[in-house]
CSV table of C-alpha atoms in Angstrom, one decimal:
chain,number,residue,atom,x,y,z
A,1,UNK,CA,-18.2,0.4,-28.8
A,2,UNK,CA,-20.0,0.4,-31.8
A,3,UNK,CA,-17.1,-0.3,-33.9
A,4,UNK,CA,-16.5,-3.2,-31.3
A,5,UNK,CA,-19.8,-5.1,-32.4
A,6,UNK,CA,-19.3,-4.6,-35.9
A,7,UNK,CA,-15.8,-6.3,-36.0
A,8,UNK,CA,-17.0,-8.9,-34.0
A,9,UNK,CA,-20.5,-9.5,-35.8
A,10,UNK,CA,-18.2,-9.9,-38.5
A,11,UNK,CA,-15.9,-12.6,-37.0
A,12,UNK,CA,-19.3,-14.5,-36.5
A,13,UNK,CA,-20.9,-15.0,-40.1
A,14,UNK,CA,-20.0,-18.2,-40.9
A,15,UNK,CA,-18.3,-19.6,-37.4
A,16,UNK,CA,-21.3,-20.1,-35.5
A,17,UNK,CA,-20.6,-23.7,-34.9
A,18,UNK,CA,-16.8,-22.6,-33.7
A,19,UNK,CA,-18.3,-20.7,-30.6
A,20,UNK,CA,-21.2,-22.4,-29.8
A,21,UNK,CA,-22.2,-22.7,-25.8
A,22,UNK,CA,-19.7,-25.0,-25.2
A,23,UNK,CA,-17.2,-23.1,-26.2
A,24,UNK,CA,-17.6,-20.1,-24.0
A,25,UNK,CA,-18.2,-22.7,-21.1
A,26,UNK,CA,-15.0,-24.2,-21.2
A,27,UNK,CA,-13.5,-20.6,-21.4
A,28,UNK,CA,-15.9,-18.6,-19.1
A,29,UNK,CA,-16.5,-20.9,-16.1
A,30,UNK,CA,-18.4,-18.1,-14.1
A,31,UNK,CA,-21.3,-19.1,-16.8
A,32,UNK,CA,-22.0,-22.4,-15.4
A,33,UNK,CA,-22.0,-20.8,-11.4
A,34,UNK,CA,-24.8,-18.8,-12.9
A,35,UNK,CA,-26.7,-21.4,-14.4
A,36,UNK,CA,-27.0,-19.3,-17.6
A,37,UNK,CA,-28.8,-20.9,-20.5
A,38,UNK,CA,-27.5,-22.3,-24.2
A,39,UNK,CA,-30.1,-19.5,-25.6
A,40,UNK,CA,-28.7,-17.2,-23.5
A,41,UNK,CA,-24.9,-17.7,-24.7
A,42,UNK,CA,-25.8,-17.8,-27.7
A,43,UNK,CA,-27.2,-14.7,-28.2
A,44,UNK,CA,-24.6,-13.2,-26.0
A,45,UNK,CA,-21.9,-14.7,-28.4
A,46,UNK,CA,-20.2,-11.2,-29.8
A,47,UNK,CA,-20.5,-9.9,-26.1
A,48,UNK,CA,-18.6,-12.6,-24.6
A,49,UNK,CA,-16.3,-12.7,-27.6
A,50,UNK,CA,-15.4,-9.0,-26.6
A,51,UNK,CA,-15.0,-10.3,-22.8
A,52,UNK,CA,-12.5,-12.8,-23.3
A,53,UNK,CA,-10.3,-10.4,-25.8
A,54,UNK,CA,-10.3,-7.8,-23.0
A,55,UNK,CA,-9.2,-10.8,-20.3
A,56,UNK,CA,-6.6,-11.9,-22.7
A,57,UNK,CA,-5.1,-8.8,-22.8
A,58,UNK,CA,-5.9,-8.3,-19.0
A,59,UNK,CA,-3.9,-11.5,-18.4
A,60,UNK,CA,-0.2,-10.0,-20.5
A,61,UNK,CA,-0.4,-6.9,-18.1
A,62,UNK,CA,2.5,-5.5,-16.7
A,63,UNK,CA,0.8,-2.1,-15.5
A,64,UNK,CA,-1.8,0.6,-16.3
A,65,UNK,CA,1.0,2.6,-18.2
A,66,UNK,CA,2.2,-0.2,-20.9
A,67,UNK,CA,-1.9,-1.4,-20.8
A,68,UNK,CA,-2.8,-2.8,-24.2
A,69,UNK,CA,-6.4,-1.6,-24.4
A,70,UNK,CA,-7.9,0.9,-26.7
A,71,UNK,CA,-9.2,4.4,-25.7
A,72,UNK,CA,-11.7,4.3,-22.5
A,73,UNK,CA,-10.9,0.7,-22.1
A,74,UNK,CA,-7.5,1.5,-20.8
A,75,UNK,CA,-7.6,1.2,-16.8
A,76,UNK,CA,-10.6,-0.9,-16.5
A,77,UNK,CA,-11.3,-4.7,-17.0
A,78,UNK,CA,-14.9,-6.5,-17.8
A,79,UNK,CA,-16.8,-8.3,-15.0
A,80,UNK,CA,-19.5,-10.9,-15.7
A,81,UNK,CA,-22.5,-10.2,-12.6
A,82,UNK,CA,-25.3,-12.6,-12.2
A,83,UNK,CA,-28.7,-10.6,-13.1
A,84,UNK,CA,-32.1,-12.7,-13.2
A,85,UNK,CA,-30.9,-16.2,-14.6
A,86,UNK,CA,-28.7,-14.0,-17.1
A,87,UNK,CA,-25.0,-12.1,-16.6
A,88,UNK,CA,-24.4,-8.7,-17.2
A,89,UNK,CA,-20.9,-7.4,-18.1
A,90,UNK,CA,-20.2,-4.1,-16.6
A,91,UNK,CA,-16.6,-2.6,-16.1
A,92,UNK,CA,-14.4,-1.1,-13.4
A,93,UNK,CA,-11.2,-0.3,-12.6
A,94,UNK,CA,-8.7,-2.2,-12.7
A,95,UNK,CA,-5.9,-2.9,-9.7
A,96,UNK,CA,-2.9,-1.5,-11.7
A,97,UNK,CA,-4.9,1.4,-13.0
A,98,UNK,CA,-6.0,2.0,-8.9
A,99,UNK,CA,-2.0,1.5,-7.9
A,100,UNK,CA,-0.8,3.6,-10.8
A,101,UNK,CA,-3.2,6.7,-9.3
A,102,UNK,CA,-1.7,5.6,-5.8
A,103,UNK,CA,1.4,6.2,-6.8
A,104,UNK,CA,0.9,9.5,-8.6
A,105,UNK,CA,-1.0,10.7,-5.4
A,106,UNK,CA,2.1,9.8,-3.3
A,107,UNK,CA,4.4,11.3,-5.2
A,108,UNK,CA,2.6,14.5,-5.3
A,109,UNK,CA,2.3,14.5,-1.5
A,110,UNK,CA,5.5,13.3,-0.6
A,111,UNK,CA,7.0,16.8,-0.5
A,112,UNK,CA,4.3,18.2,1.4
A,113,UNK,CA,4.3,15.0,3.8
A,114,UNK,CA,8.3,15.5,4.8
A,115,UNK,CA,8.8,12.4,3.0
A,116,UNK,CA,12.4,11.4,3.6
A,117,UNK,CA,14.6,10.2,0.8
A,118,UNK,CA,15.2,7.2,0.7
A,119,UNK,CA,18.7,6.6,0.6
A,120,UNK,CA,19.7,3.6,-1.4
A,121,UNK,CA,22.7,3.0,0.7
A,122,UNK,CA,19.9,1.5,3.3
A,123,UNK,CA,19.8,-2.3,1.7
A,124,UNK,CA,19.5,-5.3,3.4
A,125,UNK,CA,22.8,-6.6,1.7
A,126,UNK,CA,24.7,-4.0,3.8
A,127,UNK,CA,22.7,-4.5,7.3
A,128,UNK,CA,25.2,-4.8,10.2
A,129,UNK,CA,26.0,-8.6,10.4
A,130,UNK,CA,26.3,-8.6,13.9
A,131,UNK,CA,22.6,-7.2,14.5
A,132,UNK,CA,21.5,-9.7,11.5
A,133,UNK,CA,22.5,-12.9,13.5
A,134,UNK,CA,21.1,-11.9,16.4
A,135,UNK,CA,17.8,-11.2,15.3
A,136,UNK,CA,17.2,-13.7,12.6
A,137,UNK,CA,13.1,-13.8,12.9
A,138,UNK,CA,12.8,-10.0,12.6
A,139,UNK,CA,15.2,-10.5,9.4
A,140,UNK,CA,13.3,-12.9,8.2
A,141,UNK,CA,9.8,-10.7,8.4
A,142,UNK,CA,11.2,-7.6,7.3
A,143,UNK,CA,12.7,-9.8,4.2
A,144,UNK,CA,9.4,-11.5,3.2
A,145,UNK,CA,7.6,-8.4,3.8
A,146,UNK,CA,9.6,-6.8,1.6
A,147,UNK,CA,9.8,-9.2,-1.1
A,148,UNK,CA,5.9,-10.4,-1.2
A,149,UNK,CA,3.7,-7.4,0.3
A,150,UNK,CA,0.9,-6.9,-2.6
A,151,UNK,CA,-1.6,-4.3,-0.8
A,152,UNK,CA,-4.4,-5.3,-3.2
A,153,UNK,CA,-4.4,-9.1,-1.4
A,154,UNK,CA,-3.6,-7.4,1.9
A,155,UNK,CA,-6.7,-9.0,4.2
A,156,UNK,CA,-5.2,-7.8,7.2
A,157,UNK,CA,-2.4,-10.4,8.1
A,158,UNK,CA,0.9,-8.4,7.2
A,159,UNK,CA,1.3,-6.4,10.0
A,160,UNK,CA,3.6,-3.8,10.4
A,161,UNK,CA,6.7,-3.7,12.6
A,162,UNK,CA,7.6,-1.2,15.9
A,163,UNK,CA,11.2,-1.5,16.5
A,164,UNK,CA,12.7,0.2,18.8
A,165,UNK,CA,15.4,0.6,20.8
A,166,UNK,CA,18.6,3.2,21.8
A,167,UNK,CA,20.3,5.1,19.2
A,168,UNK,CA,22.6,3.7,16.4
A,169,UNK,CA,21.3,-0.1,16.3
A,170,UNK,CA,19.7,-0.4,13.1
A,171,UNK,CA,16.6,0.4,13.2
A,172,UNK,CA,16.4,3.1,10.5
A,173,UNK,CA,18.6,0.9,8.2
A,174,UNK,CA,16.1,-2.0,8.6
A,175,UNK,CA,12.8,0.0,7.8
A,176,UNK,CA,14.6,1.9,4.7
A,177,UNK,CA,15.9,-1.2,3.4
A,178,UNK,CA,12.3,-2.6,4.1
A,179,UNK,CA,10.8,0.8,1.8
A,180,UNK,CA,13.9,0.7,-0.7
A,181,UNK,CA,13.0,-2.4,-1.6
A,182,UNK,CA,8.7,-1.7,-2.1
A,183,UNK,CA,9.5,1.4,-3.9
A,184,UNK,CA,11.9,-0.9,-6.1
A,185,UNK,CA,8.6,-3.3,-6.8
A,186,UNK,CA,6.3,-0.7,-7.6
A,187,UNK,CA,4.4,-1.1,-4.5
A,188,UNK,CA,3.2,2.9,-3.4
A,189,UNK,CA,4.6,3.7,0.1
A,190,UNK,CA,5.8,6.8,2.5
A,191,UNK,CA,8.7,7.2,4.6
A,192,UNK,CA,8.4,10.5,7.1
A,193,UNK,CA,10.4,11.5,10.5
A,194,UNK,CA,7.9,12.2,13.1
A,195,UNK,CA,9.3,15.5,13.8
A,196,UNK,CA,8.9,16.5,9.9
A,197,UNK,CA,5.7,15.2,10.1
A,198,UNK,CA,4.3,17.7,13.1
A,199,UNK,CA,6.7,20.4,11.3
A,200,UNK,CA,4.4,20.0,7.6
A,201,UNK,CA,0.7,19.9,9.9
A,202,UNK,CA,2.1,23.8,11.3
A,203,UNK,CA,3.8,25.2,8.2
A,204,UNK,CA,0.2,23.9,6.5
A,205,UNK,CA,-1.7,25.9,9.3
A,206,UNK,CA,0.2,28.8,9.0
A,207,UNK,CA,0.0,29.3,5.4
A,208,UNK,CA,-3.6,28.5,5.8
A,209,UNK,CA,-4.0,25.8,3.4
A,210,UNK,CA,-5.8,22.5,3.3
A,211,UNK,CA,-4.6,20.0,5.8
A,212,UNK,CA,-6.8,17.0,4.5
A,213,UNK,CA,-4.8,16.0,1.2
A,214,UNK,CA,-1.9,15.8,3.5
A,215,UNK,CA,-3.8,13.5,6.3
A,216,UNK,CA,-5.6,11.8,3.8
A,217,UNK,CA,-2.2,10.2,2.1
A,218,UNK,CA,-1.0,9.3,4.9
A,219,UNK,CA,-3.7,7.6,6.3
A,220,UNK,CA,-4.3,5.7,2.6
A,221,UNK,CA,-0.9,4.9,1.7
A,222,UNK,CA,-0.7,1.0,1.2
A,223,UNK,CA,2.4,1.5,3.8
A,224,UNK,CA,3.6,4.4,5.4
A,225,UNK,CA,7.1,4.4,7.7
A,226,UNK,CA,7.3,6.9,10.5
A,227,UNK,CA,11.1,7.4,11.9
A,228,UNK,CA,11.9,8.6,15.1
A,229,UNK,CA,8.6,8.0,16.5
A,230,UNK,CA,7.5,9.8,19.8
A,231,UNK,CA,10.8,11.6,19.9
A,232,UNK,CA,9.6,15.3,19.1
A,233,UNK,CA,7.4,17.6,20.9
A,234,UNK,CA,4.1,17.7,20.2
A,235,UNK,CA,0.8,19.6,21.0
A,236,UNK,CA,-2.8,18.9,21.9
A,237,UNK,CA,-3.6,19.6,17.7
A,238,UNK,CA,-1.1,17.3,16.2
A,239,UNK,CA,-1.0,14.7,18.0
A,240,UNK,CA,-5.2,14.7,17.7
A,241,UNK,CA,-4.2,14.3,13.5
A,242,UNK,CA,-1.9,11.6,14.6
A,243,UNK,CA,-4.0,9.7,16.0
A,244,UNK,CA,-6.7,10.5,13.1
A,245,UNK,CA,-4.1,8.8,10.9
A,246,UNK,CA,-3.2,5.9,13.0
A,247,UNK,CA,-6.7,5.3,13.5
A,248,UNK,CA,-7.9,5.4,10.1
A,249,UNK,CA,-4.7,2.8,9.3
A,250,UNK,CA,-5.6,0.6,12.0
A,251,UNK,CA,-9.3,0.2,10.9
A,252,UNK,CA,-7.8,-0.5,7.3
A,253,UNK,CA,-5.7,-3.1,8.1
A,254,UNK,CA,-2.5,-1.0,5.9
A,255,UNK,CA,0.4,-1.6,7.7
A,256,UNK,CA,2.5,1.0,9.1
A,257,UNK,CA,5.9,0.4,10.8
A,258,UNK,CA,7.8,2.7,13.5
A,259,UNK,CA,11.2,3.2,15.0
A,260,UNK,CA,11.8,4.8,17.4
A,261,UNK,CA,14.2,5.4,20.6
A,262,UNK,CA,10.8,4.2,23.3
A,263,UNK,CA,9.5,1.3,23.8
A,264,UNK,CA,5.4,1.8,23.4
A,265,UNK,CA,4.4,2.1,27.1
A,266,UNK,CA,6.7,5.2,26.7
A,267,UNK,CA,5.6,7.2,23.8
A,268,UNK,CA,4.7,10.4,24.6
A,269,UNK,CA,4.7,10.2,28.2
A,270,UNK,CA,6.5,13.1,30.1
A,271,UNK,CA,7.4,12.8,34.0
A,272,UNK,CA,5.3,9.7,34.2
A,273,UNK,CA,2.2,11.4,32.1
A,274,UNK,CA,0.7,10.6,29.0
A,275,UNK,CA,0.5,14.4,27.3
A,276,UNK,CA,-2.0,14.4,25.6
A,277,UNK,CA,-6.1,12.3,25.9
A,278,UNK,CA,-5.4,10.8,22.9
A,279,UNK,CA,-1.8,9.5,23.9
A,280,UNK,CA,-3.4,6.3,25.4
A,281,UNK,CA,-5.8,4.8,22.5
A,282,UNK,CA,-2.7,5.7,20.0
A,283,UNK,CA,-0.5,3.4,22.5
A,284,UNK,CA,-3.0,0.9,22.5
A,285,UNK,CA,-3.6,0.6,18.1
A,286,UNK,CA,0.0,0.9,17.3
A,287,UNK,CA,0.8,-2.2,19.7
A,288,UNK,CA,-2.5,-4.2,18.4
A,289,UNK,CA,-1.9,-3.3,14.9
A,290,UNK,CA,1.8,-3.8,14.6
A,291,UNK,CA,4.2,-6.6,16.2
A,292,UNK,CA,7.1,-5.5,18.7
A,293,UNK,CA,11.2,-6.0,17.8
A,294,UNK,CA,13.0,-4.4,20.8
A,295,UNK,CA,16.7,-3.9,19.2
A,296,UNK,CA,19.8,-4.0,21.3
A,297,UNK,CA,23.6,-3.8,20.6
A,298,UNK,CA,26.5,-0.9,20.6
A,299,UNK,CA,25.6,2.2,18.9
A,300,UNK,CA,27.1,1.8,15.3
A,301,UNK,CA,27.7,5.1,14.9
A,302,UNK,CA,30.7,5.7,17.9
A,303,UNK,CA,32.3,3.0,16.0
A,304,UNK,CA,35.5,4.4,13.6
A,305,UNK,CA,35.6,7.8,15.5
A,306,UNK,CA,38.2,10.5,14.3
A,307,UNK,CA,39.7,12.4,16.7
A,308,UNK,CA,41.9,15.5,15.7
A,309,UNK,CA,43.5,15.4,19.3
């Protein structure tokens, strides 16, 4: 930093006039909604020279791995913060530089989480036609989701989707094309099949290692896709952790969509029970924190059948 000051004590002698108050006024607006003084600015002048280089280079990003900033600098901006009649400029992390760690922590957890793969065959410009006209307002959500989720300006209002439904109707296809296209725009995000998912929390018990990396990314991933929801046996253990995860998504506002073959009064009820205490409060968040699209049709994949007989 000290080589910082000297460059820019340097660009000063002999421009004082060039970046008087007014100058950093018309560039710095927070300095007026501080009522901060001429004197002030003026002796601040290097400091807030150094602030709006590091916003101008803030303002050509295009990620924390092609960030333009030198040494520490890289993965944090500046922040003006009102102090006594004054501003203080402290630094933090940056969004990209928090989405770019996101990212590395999902991909290192994405084995151990069952993620699925994410077959690029699953787009929306090959959804089934048929199943496209006939549900053109879930289209049109998954679509904009899609295209326009940014979980750093998520304030709770992009829910995620249940749809269920019987087998073969497109429900997978529309969540993957949903994740295909997120992981396509950078935006950090997990695909698991339930059953994988209770598989990982036992394989993790028995080789007694650490569950809470495992439950930790899945309950902070900006959005996380579970497929074939409520379709695999569970215990009394997992589905406690389940409901850990749901719960800690539903408090966060991340959204978090579902497929699955039952419709949500039915999840994980056997012979008319609920199995498990925590069945019914799961029920209840996943129907508050997600909006329903109950999927009908033929099942796409009798369609084309070979027979050798």
């Amino acid at each position: 930093m000290q080589h910082i000051q000297q460059i820019l004590n340097k660009s000063l002698e002999g421009h004082d006039k060039g970046y008087d108050a007014a100058y950093f006024r018309r560039l710095i607006p927070e300095l007026d909604q501080f009522s901060v003084s001429d004197a002030f600015i003026d002796r601040s002048r290097a400091a807030l020279l150094e602030y709006l280089r590091q916003q101008n280079i803030c303002s050509r990003c295009s990620g924390f791995q092609t960030c333009g900033k030198e040494g520490d600098m890289r993965g944090f901006t500046q922040v003006l913060e009102p102090y006594k009649g004054q501003v203080t400029i402290s630094v933090q992390r940056c969004q990209p530089y928090l989405d770019h760690i996101a990212k590395k922590r999902v991909d290192k957890y994405a084995s151990i989480a069952g993620m699925l793969e994410l077959d690029e065959a699953f787009q929306f410009e090959n959804y089934p036609e048929e199943q496209a006209k006939k549900y053109p307002r879930l289209m049109r959500y998954a679509m904009e989701f899609a295209m326009g989720y940014q979980p750093e300006n998520n304030v709770g209002t992009a829910s995620g989707v249940y749809l269920f439904g019987p087998p073969g109707v497109g429900k997978t296809h529309l969540m993957l094309a949903v994740f295909n296209r997120l992981r396509t725009r950078g935006v950090p995000c997990l695909v698991v099949r339930s059953d994988s998912l209770f598989d990982r929390m036992r394989h993790l018990i028995a080789d007694n290692q650490d569950l809470e990396p495992f439950l930790d990314t899945l309950s902070t991933v900006p959005v996380l896709g579970i497929d074939e929801f409520a379709q695999e046996r569970a215990n009394d253990f997992t589905l406690e952790k389940l409901f850990r995860i749901v719960n800690q998504r539903f408090h966060a506002n991340l959204p978090t969509w579902f497929t699955s073959n039952y419709a949500p009064p039915d999840a994980y009820r056997r012979r008319g029970e609920d199995v498990n205490d925590s069945v019914y409060p799961l029920r209840s968040r996943i129907m508050k924190m997600c909006m329903m699209a109950h999927l009908e049709g033929p099942d796409a994949r009798q369609r084309n059948l070979r027979s050798l007989t």
